[in-house]
CSV table of C-alpha atoms in Angstrom, one decimal:
chain,number,residue,atom,x,y,z
A,1,ASP,CA,61.7,37.5,101.9
A,2,MET,CA,65.0,35.4,101.6
A,3,LYS,CA,67.7,37.2,99.8
A,4,ILE,CA,71.0,36.0,98.5
A,5,SER,CA,74.0,38.0,97.0
A,6,ILE,CA,77.5,36.9,95.4
A,7,VAL,CA,80.3,39.2,95.8
A,8,CYS,CA,82.5,38.6,93.4
A,9,VAL,CA,86.1,39.9,92.3
A,10,GLY,CA,86.4,40.3,88.6
A,11,LYS,CA,84.1,40.5,85.7
A,12,ILE,CA,82.9,37.2,84.2
A,13,LYS,CA,84.4,37.2,80.0
A,14,GLU,CA,83.2,34.1,78.7
A,15,ASN,CA,79.5,34.0,77.7
A,16,PHE,CA,78.9,30.4,78.4
A,17,TYR,CA,80.0,30.9,82.2
A,18,ARG,CA,77.2,34.2,82.1
A,19,GLN,CA,74.5,32.2,80.5
A,20,ALA,CA,74.3,29.4,82.6
A,21,ILE,CA,74.3,31.4,85.8
A,22,GLU,CA,71.7,33.4,84.6
A,23,GLU,CA,70.4,30.2,84.1
A,24,TYR,CA,70.2,29.0,87.5
A,25,THR,CA,69.5,33.1,88.4
A,26,LYS,CA,65.8,32.6,86.6
A,27,ARG,CA,65.2,29.5,88.3
A,28,LEU,CA,66.3,30.3,91.8
A,29,SER,CA,63.7,33.6,91.0
A,30,LYS,CA,60.7,30.9,92.3
A,31,TYR,CA,62.5,30.7,95.6
A,32,CYS,CA,65.0,33.8,96.7
A,33,LYS,CA,65.4,36.9,95.4
A,34,LEU,CA,69.2,35.9,94.1
A,35,GLU,CA,72.0,39.3,93.0
A,36,ILE,CA,75.3,38.7,91.7
A,37,LEU,CA,78.0,42.3,92.5
A,38,GLU,CA,81.2,42.2,90.9
A,39,VAL,CA,84.0,44.4,92.2
A,40,ALA,CA,86.8,45.0,89.7
A,41,ASP,CA,89.8,43.2,90.3
A,42,GLU,CA,93.0,44.2,90.7
A,43,LYS,CA,95.9,43.4,87.9
A,44,THR,CA,98.4,41.3,89.2
A,45,PRO,CA,102.0,41.8,88.5
A,46,ASP,CA,103.7,38.3,88.1
A,47,LYS,CA,106.3,37.4,90.5
A,48,ALA,CA,104.2,40.3,92.6
A,49,SER,CA,106.0,40.6,95.8
A,50,ASP,CA,104.1,39.2,99.1
A,51,ALA,CA,103.8,42.4,100.7
A,52,LEU,CA,102.6,43.5,97.0
A,53,GLU,CA,99.9,40.4,97.2
A,54,ASP,CA,98.6,41.7,100.2
A,55,GLN,CA,98.1,45.3,99.2
A,56,ILE,CA,96.4,43.9,95.6
A,57,LYS,CA,94.3,42.0,97.9
A,58,GLU,CA,93.7,44.7,100.5
A,59,LYS,CA,91.9,47.0,97.8
A,60,GLU,CA,89.7,44.1,96.3
A,61,ALA,CA,88.8,43.6,100.3
A,62,ASP,CA,87.7,46.9,100.5
A,63,ARG,CA,85.5,46.4,98.0
A,64,ILE,CA,84.0,43.6,99.2
A,65,LEU,CA,82.7,44.5,102.2
A,66,GLU,CA,81.3,48.1,100.7
A,67,LYS,CA,78.6,46.0,99.1
A,68,ILE,CA,78.0,43.6,102.2
A,69,LYS,CA,75.2,44.9,104.6
A,70,GLU,CA,75.7,44.8,108.5
A,71,ASP,CA,73.2,42.5,109.1
A,72,ALA,CA,73.9,39.5,106.7
A,73,TYR,CA,75.2,36.8,107.4
A,74,VAL,CA,78.0,36.1,105.6
A,75,PHE,CA,79.8,32.8,103.9
A,76,THR,CA,82.9,32.9,102.4
A,77,LEU,CA,83.9,30.7,100.1
A,78,GLU,CA,88.3,29.0,100.9
A,79,ILE,CA,90.2,26.1,99.9
A,80,LYS,CA,90.5,25.3,103.8
A,81,GLY,CA,86.5,25.5,104.3
A,82,LYS,CA,83.9,23.3,105.8
A,83,ARG,CA,82.9,20.4,103.6
A,84,TYR,CA,78.8,20.0,102.8
A,85,THR,CA,76.8,17.5,100.7
A,86,SER,CA,74.4,19.1,98.8
A,87,GLU,CA,71.7,18.1,101.4
A,88,GLY,CA,74.1,19.1,103.7
A,89,PHE,CA,74.7,22.7,102.2
A,90,ALA,CA,70.6,23.1,102.1
A,91,ASP,CA,70.4,22.4,105.3
A,92,CYS,CA,72.9,24.6,106.5
A,93,ILE,CA,70.5,27.4,104.4
A,94,GLN,CA,67.6,25.9,105.7
A,95,LYS,CA,68.9,26.8,109.8
A,96,THR,CA,70.4,29.8,108.5
A,97,THR,CA,66.9,31.0,107.6
A,98,VAL,CA,65.4,29.7,110.3
A,99,GLN,CA,67.3,31.4,113.2
A,100,GLY,CA,66.0,34.9,111.6
A,101,LYS,CA,68.3,35.5,108.9
A,102,SER,CA,66.6,36.9,106.1
A,103,HIS,CA,70.0,38.0,103.2
A,104,LEU,CA,72.9,35.4,102.6
A,105,VAL,CA,76.1,36.7,101.2
A,106,PHE,CA,78.1,34.4,99.5
A,107,VAL,CA,81.7,35.8,98.6
A,108,ILE,CA,84.1,34.1,96.1
A,109,GLY,CA,87.2,36.1,95.8
A,110,GLY,CA,89.4,37.1,93.4
A,111,SER,CA,92.4,35.0,92.0
A,112,LEU,CA,95.0,35.7,95.2
A,113,GLY,CA,92.1,34.0,97.1
A,114,LEU,CA,90.7,36.1,100.5
A,115,HIS,CA,91.9,38.9,102.6
A,116,GLU,CA,92.4,38.8,106.2
A,117,LYS,CA,89.9,41.4,106.6
A,118,VAL,CA,86.8,40.0,104.7
A,119,LEU,CA,87.7,36.6,106.2
A,120,LYS,CA,86.9,38.3,109.9
A,121,ARG,CA,83.5,39.3,108.8
A,122,SER,CA,83.0,36.2,107.6
A,123,ASN,CA,80.5,34.2,109.9
A,124,GLN,CA,81.5,30.9,107.3
A,125,ALA,CA,83.6,29.0,105.6
A,126,ILE,CA,82.9,27.2,103.1
A,127,SER,CA,84.6,24.7,100.4
A,128,PHE,CA,83.5,23.0,98.0
A,129,SER,CA,86.6,20.9,96.3
A,130,ASP,CA,89.9,20.3,97.3
A,131,MET,CA,90.7,21.5,93.5
A,132,THR,CA,91.3,25.4,92.2
A,133,PHE,CA,88.2,26.7,89.6
A,134,PRO,CA,88.3,29.6,87.8
A,135,HIS,CA,86.6,31.9,89.5
A,136,GLN,CA,84.2,32.4,86.6
A,137,LEU,CA,83.7,28.4,87.1
A,138,MET,CA,82.9,29.0,90.8
A,139,ARG,CA,79.9,31.3,90.2
A,140,VAL,CA,78.6,28.6,88.0
A,141,ILE,CA,78.7,25.9,90.7
A,142,LEU,CA,78.2,28.3,93.8
A,143,THR,CA,74.6,29.5,92.0
A,144,GLU,CA,73.5,25.7,90.7
A,145,GLN,CA,74.2,24.9,94.4
A,146,ILE,CA,72.1,27.2,95.5
A,147,TYR,CA,69.2,26.0,93.2
A,148,ARG,CA,69.9,22.9,93.6
A,149,ALA,CA,69.6,23.5,98.0
A,150,PHE,CA,66.2,25.2,97.4
A,151,ARG,CA,65.2,22.0,95.2
A,152,ILE,CA,66.1,19.7,98.5
A,153,ILE,CA,64.6,22.7,100.7
A,154,ASN,CA,61.1,22.1,99.4
A,155,GLY,CA,61.3,18.8,98.8
A,156,GLU,CA,61.2,19.2,94.9
A,157,PRO,CA,63.1,16.4,92.8
A,158,TYR,CA,66.4,17.3,91.6
A,159,HIS,CA,69.1,15.4,89.5
A,160,LYS,CA,71.6,13.6,91.3
């Protein structure tokens, strides 16, 4: 059985984001088991030094890595990551599962991005846009694209 985990930094405060994510999670339940694992974010003071920012990212990284199982195939969301069309993304998910990876993990960093430690654990960096989205909205986009990918994989219609 296919299992997908989204490991993300910080909580979702806005109800409308949460409702959207719950809706896609529900729709996805016929294709896979989706779980969302939130880890605490660190408060970043204004005008934090690079060294402090790195410390903050490392603290978040340790929390993220704790949630990632040994056998998981890890996608990190990074601006410089690989770009996919929705079909290409579906194909990528399908190829990964054909290779026998039954647990996929998507990692969304906090406001400062992901620490080197997490990038090292990543099997593939992917990007959805050159634009920066709030991480809460990113979670909605990611769950929607995973849902869309399963529709495509199963040859079911989806809205363009």
